[in-house]
């Protein structure tokens, strides 16, 4: 069985414990590879390697840093098919999605920051004829990058690329549920000739490896994407050490459909924003609010199209929804469907585990599920489910739907469907959320920053923000 290795100081090596964890193929419900059960010793080794590499990497001309990142981006493009297949096997998502979204985006992340490395400029302020103030931005040091399982290579590269571009060296930890593409990525780094120690990838459990990264005194900046509960733990550990933190956490995002929307666009995109990647995207719109005059028509059409979605073998090009990432996660999502029933919800379609035949007979598949009849304040509508489950609720006025939308502890993203431009601006301004899409979903210009409000996190990633995050500002004032 294939053994995944840690990537430390430029080499692929075994964990110090020599112990391994099972890595599952969620579509088959079977172990198909092993990943290192690393611990604090491996994190220490990786951090020493990153510290040793820091002086030369941070002082390398930015063109050189850029060219390494671009070379890795090119290798990802070269290996697109193999990486997409690996991502699909490891995560459960349809291979078509990995090929069209995850892997191209991973390459784009590397390319974007390859370019950012050479175009970044810090500020200068001229105080009339009295003084010149300018800002020097130095890379902070060794960065810890901890990424989740829903968009494995996509979010892994989203963190390490700006860190490397800024001149930091990195100790990274992919999710233990989806380690494979980060492992393949480490091989690409070796092929690209990335200097040793610049990037180190440690595989293993969050409670051991993630915790050791949070606690390590020589890792001074941490970028994390994952669950809100884990984010709180990391903050509690790292904040007293005054580590710089960026936490991108969960969401319970409203998808608001006004009666004057472009109906076809609103329905078809809402199907996508509800069920893409099995609903395992922190930006999915899991609470759909529909203006009452359109409610029945929308629900009928939405349910009809949900029923037509194919839950199936992720390697099949026809499949719309693959497997959930793990049995534990499938059970969590099923428990929320039970909760919705207890809370008085009516399931219009879905609600059950799907039993496929053949190689996928034991996979973690779930029907896309649509629930109505619940109020906005019940637990089903307040807690993050993170699966192919949405609720639909009617509303009568703008003020009412804004209250509903803002009623959760989260504030990550929101979607608004209306053809009324003034309303689009008015409602966007009042929704507490890091990003708002009007008449679209998931579209992102990589130059814009992104992050959550309230319990969806702190800090902003993307664009120049990420470069600023991984650097420390020093201001110099020269009196004229
Ligand atoms: O994620 P974790 P989990 C949400 C979603 C999901 C819930 C829990 O609702 O059901 O979170 O998922 C590492 N110190 N999201 O528990 O644990 C872990 O190894 C440092 C939303 O599977 O947050 C992995 O690499 N690190 C989300 C990473 O944290 C620790 C994406 C994320 O896993 C750690 C995923 C610790 N003590 C889940 N414990 C999003 N925002 O996109 C774990 N980790």
Short mmCIF file of C-alpha atoms and ligand atoms in Angstrom, two decimals:
data_model
loop_
_atom_site.label_atom_id
_atom_site.label_comp_id
_atom_site.label_asym_id
_atom_site.label_seq_id
_atom_site.Cartn_x
_atom_site.Cartn_y
_atom_site.Cartn_z
CA UNK A 1 0.00 0.00 0.00
CA UNK A 2 1.35 3.44 -0.91
CA UNK A 3 2.95 5.34 1.97
CA UNK A 4 2.77 9.11 1.97
CA UNK A 5 5.92 10.77 3.30
CA UNK A 6 6.65 14.00 5.08
CA UNK A 7 8.59 16.61 3.13
CA UNK A 8 11.28 18.04 5.39
CA UNK A 9 14.44 19.92 4.45
CA UNK A 10 14.01 19.06 0.79
CA UNK A 11 13.58 15.30 1.27
CA UNK A 12 10.68 12.86 1.52
CA UNK A 13 11.06 11.18 4.87
CA UNK A 14 9.28 8.88 7.29
CA UNK A 15 7.72 10.23 10.50
CA UNK A 16 10.02 9.97 13.54
CA UNK A 17 7.55 7.58 15.20
CA UNK A 18 7.58 5.33 12.09
CA UNK A 19 3.84 5.08 12.67
CA UNK A 20 1.21 5.58 9.97
CA UNK A 21 -2.49 6.34 9.82
CA UNK A 22 -5.05 4.87 7.45
CA UNK A 23 -6.06 7.04 4.52
CA UNK A 24 -9.54 6.29 3.16
CA UNK A 25 -11.03 6.45 -0.29
CA UNK A 26 -14.45 7.85 0.72
CA UNK A 27 -16.19 6.60 -2.43
CA UNK A 28 -15.23 3.02 -1.54
CA UNK A 29 -15.15 3.33 2.24
CA UNK A 30 -11.78 1.56 2.15
CA UNK A 31 -8.22 2.31 3.19
CA UNK A 32 -6.11 2.86 0.08
CA UNK A 33 -2.91 4.46 1.39
CA UNK A 34 -1.13 5.38 4.61
CA UNK A 35 -0.06 8.74 5.91
CA UNK A 36 2.54 9.62 8.54
CA UNK A 37 1.31 9.80 12.11
CA UNK A 38 3.73 12.66 12.78
CA UNK A 39 4.26 14.38 16.08
CA UNK A 40 6.07 17.24 17.74
CA UNK A 41 9.48 15.79 16.78
CA UNK A 42 8.65 16.06 13.09
CA UNK A 43 7.33 19.59 13.57
CA UNK A 44 10.57 20.47 15.35
CA UNK A 45 12.67 19.06 12.51
CA UNK A 46 10.60 20.92 9.93
CA UNK A 47 10.81 24.17 11.88
CA UNK A 48 14.59 23.91 12.21
CA UNK A 49 14.83 23.31 8.43
CA UNK A 50 12.53 26.30 7.78
CA UNK A 51 14.56 28.51 10.14
CA UNK A 52 17.80 27.53 8.43
CA UNK A 53 16.35 28.24 4.99
CA UNK A 54 14.86 31.58 5.99
CA UNK A 55 17.92 33.79 5.62
CA UNK A 56 18.64 32.77 2.03
CA UNK A 57 15.00 32.51 0.88
CA UNK A 58 13.97 35.86 2.33
CA UNK A 59 16.95 37.61 0.78
CA UNK A 60 16.60 35.95 -2.62
CA UNK A 61 15.71 38.48 -5.35
CA UNK A 62 11.93 38.43 -5.73
CA UNK A 63 12.31 37.44 -9.43
CA UNK A 64 13.96 34.21 -8.27
CA UNK A 65 11.27 33.45 -5.71
CA UNK A 66 8.71 34.20 -8.38
CA UNK A 67 10.29 31.83 -10.87
CA UNK A 68 10.20 28.91 -8.39
CA UNK A 69 6.49 29.51 -7.76
CA UNK A 70 5.76 29.78 -11.47
CA UNK A 71 7.68 26.59 -12.18
CA UNK A 72 5.58 24.73 -9.62
CA UNK A 73 2.42 26.25 -11.17
CA UNK A 74 3.52 24.95 -14.58
CA UNK A 75 4.12 21.48 -13.16
CA UNK A 76 0.61 21.46 -11.64
CA UNK A 77 -0.80 22.30 -15.07
CA UNK A 78 1.31 19.55 -16.64
CA UNK A 79 -0.04 17.02 -14.10
CA UNK A 80 -3.63 18.32 -14.13
CA UNK A 81 -5.27 14.97 -14.90
CA UNK A 82 -3.25 12.95 -12.41
CA UNK A 83 -3.72 15.50 -9.63
CA UNK A 84 -7.46 15.77 -10.31
CA UNK A 85 -7.84 12.01 -10.14
CA UNK A 86 -5.81 11.87 -6.92
CA UNK A 87 -7.92 14.63 -5.38
CA UNK A 88 -11.13 12.88 -6.33
CA UNK A 89 -9.99 9.53 -4.91
CA UNK A 90 -8.77 11.13 -1.68
CA UNK A 91 -11.66 13.53 -1.07
CA UNK A 92 -14.68 11.90 -2.71
CA UNK A 93 -15.48 14.81 -5.04
CA UNK A 94 -16.33 14.24 -8.71
CA UNK A 95 -13.16 14.05 -10.80
CA UNK A 96 -14.80 16.49 -13.21
CA UNK A 97 -14.97 19.11 -10.44
CA UNK A 98 -11.36 18.55 -9.42
CA UNK A 99 -10.32 18.90 -13.06
CA UNK A 100 -12.34 22.06 -13.65
CA UNK A 101 -11.98 23.79 -10.30
CA UNK A 102 -9.59 22.48 -7.64
CA UNK A 103 -6.45 21.80 -9.61
CA UNK A 104 -6.65 24.74 -12.05
CA UNK A 105 -7.21 26.98 -9.05
CA UNK A 106 -4.19 25.49 -7.26
CA UNK A 107 -2.08 26.35 -10.32
CA UNK A 108 -3.66 29.81 -10.46
CA UNK A 109 -2.83 30.41 -6.78
CA UNK A 110 0.84 29.62 -7.44
CA UNK A 111 0.93 31.76 -10.61
CA UNK A 112 -0.89 34.66 -9.01
CA UNK A 113 1.60 34.84 -6.15
CA UNK A 114 4.53 34.24 -8.49
CA UNK A 115 3.43 37.46 -10.13
CA UNK A 116 2.59 39.18 -6.83
CA UNK A 117 6.13 38.51 -5.57
CA UNK A 118 7.54 40.79 -8.26
CA UNK A 119 4.77 43.39 -8.29
CA UNK A 120 4.31 44.01 -4.60
CA UNK A 121 5.18 47.52 -3.49
CA UNK A 122 5.05 49.05 -0.05
CA UNK A 123 3.77 52.53 0.69
CA UNK A 124 5.50 55.89 0.91
CA UNK A 125 3.96 59.07 2.32
CA UNK A 126 5.39 62.48 1.63
CA UNK A 127 4.46 64.94 4.38
CA UNK A 128 4.52 68.17 2.37
CA UNK A 129 8.08 69.48 2.43
CA UNK A 130 8.74 68.22 5.96
CA UNK A 131 9.36 64.51 5.78
CA UNK A 132 9.28 61.33 3.77
CA UNK A 133 7.78 58.28 5.46
CA UNK A 134 8.18 54.93 3.84
CA UNK A 135 7.23 51.41 4.86
CA UNK A 136 9.53 48.44 4.63
CA UNK A 137 7.75 45.09 4.65
CA UNK A 138 9.91 42.20 5.77
CA UNK A 139 8.82 38.56 5.76
CA UNK A 140 7.92 37.60 9.32
CA UNK A 141 9.82 34.33 9.54
CA UNK A 142 8.57 30.76 9.65
CA UNK A 143 4.87 30.54 8.80
CA UNK A 144 2.53 27.73 9.88
CA UNK A 145 -0.12 26.93 7.28
CA UNK A 146 -2.91 24.55 8.32
CA UNK A 147 -5.47 23.59 5.68
CA UNK A 148 -8.71 21.55 5.59
CA UNK A 149 -10.11 18.64 3.63
CA UNK A 150 -12.85 20.15 1.50
CA UNK A 151 -10.69 21.80 -1.18
CA UNK A 152 -7.38 20.17 -0.34
CA UNK A 153 -4.79 21.39 -2.87
CA UNK A 154 -6.76 24.55 -3.64
CA UNK A 155 -6.66 25.81 -0.03
CA UNK A 156 -3.20 24.40 0.69
CA UNK A 157 -1.71 26.47 -2.15
CA UNK A 158 -3.90 29.48 -1.23
CA UNK A 159 -1.90 29.68 2.01
CA UNK A 160 1.60 28.60 1.14
CA UNK A 161 1.88 30.59 -2.11
CA UNK A 162 1.59 34.07 -0.53
CA UNK A 163 3.78 32.98 2.40
CA UNK A 164 6.55 31.87 0.03
CA UNK A 165 6.07 34.87 -2.25
CA UNK A 166 6.47 37.20 0.73
CA UNK A 167 9.76 35.53 1.64
CA UNK A 168 8.60 33.41 4.58
CA UNK A 169 9.57 29.79 4.88
CA UNK A 170 6.76 27.41 5.72
CA UNK A 171 5.77 24.47 7.89
CA UNK A 172 2.49 23.28 6.39
CA UNK A 173 -0.05 20.72 7.54
CA UNK A 174 -2.70 19.40 5.17
CA UNK A 175 -5.76 17.68 6.61
CA UNK A 176 -5.20 14.10 7.70
CA UNK A 177 -8.35 13.21 5.75
CA UNK A 178 -6.93 14.41 2.42
CA UNK A 179 -3.13 14.29 2.42
CA UNK A 180 -2.51 12.90 -1.07
CA UNK A 181 -2.29 15.96 -3.32
CA UNK A 182 -0.07 17.82 -0.83
CA UNK A 183 2.25 14.80 -0.99
CA UNK A 184 2.23 14.90 -4.80
CA UNK A 185 2.83 18.64 -4.53
CA UNK A 186 5.96 18.02 -2.44
CA UNK A 187 7.30 15.86 -5.28
CA UNK A 188 6.65 18.74 -7.70
CA UNK A 189 8.57 21.10 -5.39
CA UNK A 190 11.54 18.72 -5.52
CA UNK A 191 11.27 18.55 -9.32
CA UNK A 192 11.12 22.35 -9.50
CA UNK A 193 14.34 22.56 -7.47
CA UNK A 194 12.75 24.54 -4.62
CA UNK A 195 15.63 25.09 -2.17
CA UNK A 196 15.54 22.70 0.76
CA UNK A 197 13.75 23.76 3.92
CA UNK A 198 11.78 26.53 2.21
CA UNK A 199 8.57 24.49 2.34
CA UNK A 200 8.09 21.62 4.75
CA UNK A 201 4.95 19.48 4.79
CA UNK A 202 4.10 17.47 7.88
CA UNK A 203 1.24 14.99 7.71
CA UNK A 204 -0.76 13.75 10.66
CA UNK A 205 -3.47 14.53 13.16
CA UNK A 206 -4.60 18.02 13.99
CA UNK A 207 -4.39 17.31 17.71
CA UNK A 208 -0.69 16.41 17.37
CA UNK A 209 0.80 18.15 14.34
CA UNK A 210 -1.59 21.12 14.14
CA UNK A 211 -1.34 21.66 17.88
CA UNK A 212 2.48 21.47 17.78
CA UNK A 213 2.54 24.09 15.00
CA UNK A 214 0.26 26.39 17.04
CA UNK A 215 2.46 25.95 20.11
CA UNK A 216 5.87 26.22 18.45
CA UNK A 217 7.63 29.37 19.61
CA UNK A 218 9.63 29.69 16.37
CA UNK A 219 6.52 29.66 14.17
CA UNK A 220 5.40 33.25 14.49
CA UNK A 221 2.55 33.52 12.03
CA UNK A 222 -0.29 31.07 11.41
CA UNK A 223 -2.78 30.88 8.58
CA UNK A 224 -5.60 28.41 9.22
CA UNK A 225 -8.73 27.35 7.39
CA UNK A 226 -11.08 24.91 9.07
CA UNK A 227 -13.85 24.57 11.61
CA UNK A 228 -14.73 27.34 14.07
CA UNK A 229 -14.12 25.07 17.08
CA UNK A 230 -10.58 24.29 15.87
CA UNK A 231 -10.02 27.97 15.07
CA UNK A 232 -10.87 28.87 18.68
CA UNK A 233 -8.35 26.30 19.96
CA UNK A 234 -5.62 27.66 17.72
CA UNK A 235 -6.38 31.22 18.79
CA UNK A 236 -6.35 30.22 22.48
CA UNK A 237 -2.93 28.60 22.03
CA UNK A 238 -1.29 31.12 19.73
CA UNK A 239 -2.69 34.48 20.83
CA UNK A 240 -0.91 34.58 24.23
CA UNK A 241 2.36 34.21 22.28
CA UNK A 242 1.28 37.21 20.15
CA UNK A 243 1.47 35.18 16.97
CA UNK A 244 -0.06 36.81 13.96
CA UNK A 245 -3.20 34.87 13.03
CA UNK A 246 -5.46 34.54 10.03
CA UNK A 247 -8.42 32.26 10.71
CA UNK A 248 -10.87 31.40 7.93
CA UNK A 249 -13.62 29.45 9.63
CA UNK A 250 -17.12 28.16 9.03
CA UNK A 251 -20.16 29.69 7.40
CA UNK A 252 -23.96 29.45 7.39
CA UNK A 253 -24.49 31.55 4.36
CA UNK A 254 -27.77 33.14 3.26
CA UNK A 255 -28.86 32.91 -0.36
CA UNK A 256 -31.52 35.61 -0.82
CA UNK A 257 -33.85 35.38 -3.81
CA UNK A 258 -36.02 38.43 -4.54
CA UNK A 259 -39.10 38.06 -6.75
CA UNK A 260 -37.58 40.36 -9.37
CA UNK A 261 -34.58 38.09 -9.97
CA UNK A 262 -33.61 36.43 -13.21
CA UNK A 263 -35.40 33.21 -12.25
CA UNK A 264 -33.44 30.80 -14.43
CA UNK A 265 -30.07 32.13 -13.29
CA UNK A 266 -31.15 32.19 -9.66
CA UNK A 267 -32.37 28.59 -9.70
CA UNK A 268 -29.51 27.07 -11.65
CA UNK A 269 -26.80 28.87 -9.68
CA UNK A 270 -28.56 28.07 -6.40
CA UNK A 271 -28.44 24.38 -7.25
CA UNK A 272 -24.69 24.80 -7.63
CA UNK A 273 -24.24 26.96 -4.53
CA UNK A 274 -26.18 24.41 -2.50
CA UNK A 275 -24.66 21.14 -3.67
CA UNK A 276 -21.30 21.76 -5.36
CA UNK A 277 -18.57 19.64 -3.79
CA UNK A 278 -21.36 17.81 -1.87
CA UNK A 279 -22.09 21.07 -0.06
CA UNK A 280 -18.64 20.89 1.55
CA UNK A 281 -17.59 24.43 0.71
CA UNK A 282 -17.59 27.05 3.43
CA UNK A 283 -19.16 29.44 0.88
CA UNK A 284 -22.18 27.26 0.02
CA UNK A 285 -25.51 29.02 0.48
CA UNK A 286 -27.19 26.63 2.90
CA UNK A 287 -30.05 28.94 3.95
CA UNK A 288 -32.18 29.94 0.97
CA UNK A 289 -34.63 32.78 1.58
CA UNK A 290 -37.22 33.37 -1.17
CA UNK A 291 -39.60 36.33 -1.44
CA UNK A 292 -43.07 34.99 -0.74
CA UNK A 293 -44.61 35.78 -4.14
CA UNK A 294 -41.95 33.60 -5.80
CA UNK A 295 -41.66 31.00 -3.04
CA UNK A 296 -43.84 28.20 -4.43
CA UNK A 297 -42.53 28.50 -7.97
CA UNK A 298 -38.94 28.53 -6.74
CA UNK A 299 -39.39 25.57 -4.38
CA UNK A 300 -41.06 23.46 -7.11
CA UNK A 301 -38.34 24.13 -9.65
CA UNK A 302 -35.51 23.80 -7.13
CA UNK A 303 -36.78 20.44 -5.86
CA UNK A 304 -37.31 19.18 -9.42
CA UNK A 305 -33.71 20.01 -10.34
CA UNK A 306 -32.35 18.63 -7.07
CA UNK A 307 -34.05 15.31 -7.81
CA UNK A 308 -32.35 15.23 -11.20
CA UNK A 309 -28.84 15.47 -9.71
CA UNK A 310 -26.78 12.30 -10.00
CA UNK A 311 -25.14 10.99 -6.86
CA UNK A 312 -22.58 8.52 -8.06
CA UNK A 313 -19.09 7.22 -8.62
CA UNK A 314 -16.79 10.29 -8.51
CA UNK A 315 -14.80 8.95 -11.46
CA UNK A 316 -17.91 9.02 -13.66
CA UNK A 317 -18.10 12.21 -15.76
CA UNK A 318 -21.92 12.27 -15.32
CA UNK A 319 -21.76 12.43 -11.52
CA UNK A 320 -22.93 15.66 -9.87
CA UNK A 321 -22.33 14.69 -6.25
CA UNK A 322 -19.62 12.31 -5.09
CA UNK A 323 -18.99 10.92 -1.61
CA UNK A 324 -18.75 12.90 1.61
CA UNK A 325 -15.23 13.03 2.97
CA UNK A 326 -15.55 10.49 5.78
CA UNK A 327 -17.99 8.23 7.54
CA UNK A 328 -17.84 10.47 10.63
CA UNK A 329 -18.76 13.48 8.53
CA UNK A 330 -21.57 11.59 6.78
CA UNK A 331 -22.96 10.70 10.22
CA UNK A 332 -22.68 14.31 11.35
CA UNK A 333 -24.66 15.50 8.33
CA UNK A 334 -27.26 12.72 8.79
CA UNK A 335 -27.64 13.74 12.43
CA UNK A 336 -28.55 17.25 11.29
CA UNK A 337 -31.22 15.83 8.99
CA UNK A 338 -32.68 14.03 12.02
CA UNK A 339 -32.49 17.25 14.00
CA UNK A 340 -34.32 19.11 11.23
CA UNK A 341 -37.15 16.56 11.42
CA UNK A 342 -37.32 16.90 15.21
CA UNK A 343 -37.49 20.66 14.81
CA UNK A 344 -40.53 20.27 12.56
CA UNK A 345 -38.87 20.45 9.17
CA UNK A 346 -40.39 18.78 6.13
CA UNK A 347 -37.99 17.00 3.80
CA UNK A 348 -39.09 17.64 0.23
CA UNK A 349 -36.38 15.49 -1.31
CA UNK A 350 -33.34 13.57 -0.10
CA UNK A 351 -32.54 12.85 3.52
CA UNK A 352 -31.02 9.40 3.10
CA UNK A 353 -27.68 7.74 2.62
CA UNK A 354 -27.27 6.46 -0.94
CA UNK A 355 -26.21 2.86 -1.41
CA UNK A 356 -24.45 2.43 -4.74
CA UNK A 357 -23.41 -0.89 -6.22
CA UNK A 358 -20.02 -2.23 -7.33
CA UNK A 359 -16.82 -0.64 -6.09
CA UNK A 360 -18.74 2.24 -4.45
CA UNK A 361 -21.08 -0.02 -2.44
CA UNK A 362 -19.56 1.08 0.89
CA UNK A 363 -18.99 4.73 -0.01
CA UNK A 364 -20.20 7.70 2.03
CA UNK A 365 -22.89 9.01 -0.33
CA UNK A 366 -25.84 11.16 0.64
CA UNK A 367 -28.86 12.38 -1.28
CA UNK A 368 -29.00 16.13 -1.85
CA UNK A 369 -31.58 17.26 0.68
CA UNK A 370 -34.09 20.10 0.67
CA UNK A 371 -35.91 21.04 3.88
CA UNK A 372 -38.78 23.51 4.36
CA UNK A 373 -41.05 24.51 7.23
CA UNK A 374 -38.35 25.68 9.65
CA UNK A 375 -37.90 29.08 11.27
CA UNK A 376 -34.66 30.98 10.91
CA UNK A 377 -33.67 30.56 14.54
CA UNK A 378 -33.74 26.78 14.96
CA UNK A 379 -30.43 24.91 15.26
CA UNK A 380 -30.72 23.51 11.73
CA UNK A 381 -30.66 27.10 10.49
CA UNK A 382 -28.01 28.34 12.89
CA UNK A 383 -25.30 25.65 12.86
CA UNK A 384 -22.96 24.74 10.04
CA UNK A 385 -23.92 21.38 8.52
CA UNK A 386 -21.34 21.39 5.71
CA UNK A 387 -23.06 18.84 3.51
CA UNK A 388 -25.60 18.66 0.67
CA UNK A 389 -28.43 19.97 2.84
CA UNK A 390 -30.32 23.24 2.37
CA UNK A 391 -33.37 24.83 3.92
CA UNK A 392 -35.76 27.13 2.05
CA UNK A 393 -37.75 29.81 3.86
CA UNK A 394 -40.15 32.50 2.61
CA UNK A 395 -39.85 36.20 3.50
CA UNK A 396 -42.06 39.27 2.98
CA UNK A 397 -39.81 42.29 3.20
CA UNK A 398 -36.24 43.43 2.78
CA UNK A 399 -35.87 44.29 6.47
CA UNK A 400 -37.17 40.91 7.48
CA UNK A 401 -34.74 38.98 5.27
CA UNK A 402 -31.80 41.10 6.39
CA UNK A 403 -32.65 40.17 10.00
CA UNK A 404 -32.84 36.49 9.04
CA UNK A 405 -29.60 36.64 7.08
CA UNK A 406 -27.70 38.27 9.96
CA UNK A 407 -29.18 36.04 12.67
CA UNK A 408 -26.38 33.45 12.87
CA UNK A 409 -23.02 33.57 14.63
CA UNK A 410 -21.35 33.36 11.21
CA UNK A 411 -20.61 36.00 8.60
CA UNK A 412 -18.65 34.49 5.73
CA UNK A 413 -20.57 34.96 2.49
CA UNK A 414 -24.00 35.84 1.14
CA UNK A 415 -25.71 35.77 -2.23
CA UNK A 416 -28.41 38.16 -3.42
CA UNK A 417 -30.60 37.68 -6.49
CA UNK A 418 -32.36 40.80 -7.76
CA UNK A 419 -32.50 42.84 -10.97
CA UNK A 420 -32.98 46.01 -8.89
CA UNK A 421 -29.61 47.73 -8.68
CA UNK A 422 -30.51 50.01 -5.78
CA UNK A 423 -31.79 47.10 -3.77
CA UNK A 424 -28.62 45.13 -4.50
CA UNK A 425 -26.49 47.93 -3.04
CA UNK A 426 -28.86 48.56 -0.12
CA UNK A 427 -29.06 44.94 0.99
CA UNK A 428 -25.35 44.24 0.42
CA UNK A 429 -24.49 47.15 2.69
CA UNK A 430 -26.54 45.68 5.54
CA UNK A 431 -25.49 42.05 5.44
CA UNK A 432 -22.71 41.20 7.86
CA UNK A 433 -20.54 39.03 5.70
CA UNK A 434 -16.99 39.02 4.33
CA UNK A 435 -18.11 38.62 0.74
CA UNK A 436 -21.42 39.23 -1.02
CA UNK A 437 -22.27 37.96 -4.46
CA UNK A 438 -24.99 39.68 -6.45
CA UNK A 439 -26.50 37.54 -9.22
CA UNK A 440 -23.58 35.10 -9.16
CA UNK A 441 -21.77 32.75 -6.80
CA UNK A 442 -18.17 31.76 -6.13
CA UNK A 443 -16.80 34.12 -8.75
CA UNK A 444 -13.52 35.52 -7.39
CA UNK A 445 -10.95 37.93 -8.66
CA UNK A 446 -7.79 36.72 -6.95
CA UNK A 447 -6.80 40.33 -6.33
CA UNK A 448 -9.68 40.85 -3.90
CA UNK A 449 -9.25 39.92 -0.28
CA UNK A 450 -11.45 37.42 1.43
CA UNK A 451 -12.33 36.43 4.99
CA UNK A 452 -15.07 36.20 7.57
CA UNK A 453 -16.85 38.37 10.08
CA UNK A 454 -18.10 37.27 13.51
CA UNK A 455 -17.33 33.56 14.12
CA UNK A 456 -16.36 33.04 10.50
CA UNK A 457 -12.91 34.22 11.36
CA UNK A 458 -10.39 37.00 11.61
CA UNK A 459 -8.02 38.36 9.01
CA UNK A 460 -8.25 38.56 5.24
CA UNK A 461 -6.59 36.33 2.68
CA UNK A 462 -6.00 36.82 -1.00
CA UNK A 463 -4.57 39.64 -3.08
CA UNK A 464 -2.07 41.98 -1.48
CA UNK A 465 -3.67 41.36 1.92
CA UNK A 466 -2.05 37.96 2.09
CA UNK A 467 1.38 39.37 1.26
CA UNK A 468 0.88 42.02 3.93
CA UNK A 469 -0.19 39.30 6.37
CA UNK A 470 3.04 37.36 5.95
CA UNK A 471 5.20 40.47 6.31
CA UNK A 472 5.89 42.92 9.12
CA UNK A 473 5.72 46.63 8.48
CA UNK A 474 8.53 48.90 9.58
CA UNK A 475 8.11 52.62 9.01
CA UNK A 476 11.06 54.92 8.37
CA UNK A 477 10.58 58.66 8.71
CA UNK A 478 13.19 61.01 7.22
CA UNK A 479 12.94 64.65 8.21
CA UNK A 480 13.68 66.85 5.24
O1 LIG B 1 -12.10 20.33 10.63
P1 LIG B 1 -10.83 20.86 11.39
P2 LIG B 1 -13.02 19.10 10.99
C1 LIG B 1 -16.18 22.86 9.38
C2 LIG B 1 -17.30 21.93 9.01
C3 LIG B 1 -16.88 20.65 9.62
C4 LIG B 1 -16.26 21.14 10.90
C5 LIG B 1 -15.29 20.21 11.54
O2 LIG B 1 -18.49 22.34 9.62
O3 LIG B 1 -17.94 19.77 9.87
O4 LIG B 1 -15.58 22.30 10.53
O5 LIG B 1 -14.41 19.71 10.56
C6 LIG B 1 -6.43 20.72 11.74
N1 LIG B 1 -4.62 22.57 16.18
N2 LIG B 1 -15.17 23.01 8.34
O6 LIG B 1 -13.02 18.85 12.44
O7 LIG B 1 -10.50 19.98 12.54
C7 LIG B 1 -6.86 19.49 10.99
O8 LIG B 1 -5.92 18.47 11.11
C8 LIG B 1 -4.27 22.86 14.93
C9 LIG B 1 -15.19 24.25 7.63
O9 LIG B 1 -12.67 17.99 10.11
O10 LIG B 1 -11.04 22.28 11.65
C10 LIG B 1 -7.01 20.04 9.58
O11 LIG B 1 -5.73 20.12 8.96
N3 LIG B 1 -4.84 22.28 13.86
C11 LIG B 1 -14.00 24.45 6.83
C12 LIG B 1 -7.54 21.45 9.83
O12 LIG B 1 -7.26 21.73 11.20
C13 LIG B 1 -5.82 21.40 14.06
C14 LIG B 1 -13.32 23.31 6.22
C15 LIG B 1 -9.03 21.60 9.59
O13 LIG B 1 -9.72 20.61 10.28
C16 LIG B 1 -6.26 21.06 15.35
C17 LIG B 1 -13.36 22.13 7.06
C18 LIG B 1 -5.61 21.69 16.45
N4 LIG B 1 -5.94 21.45 17.73
C19 LIG B 1 -14.30 22.01 8.05
N5 LIG B 1 -7.27 20.17 15.24
C20 LIG B 1 -13.90 25.71 6.02
N6 LIG B 1 -13.88 26.87 6.67
O14 LIG B 1 -13.77 25.66 4.80
C21 LIG B 1 -7.47 19.95 13.94
N7 LIG B 1 -6.59 20.67 13.20
#
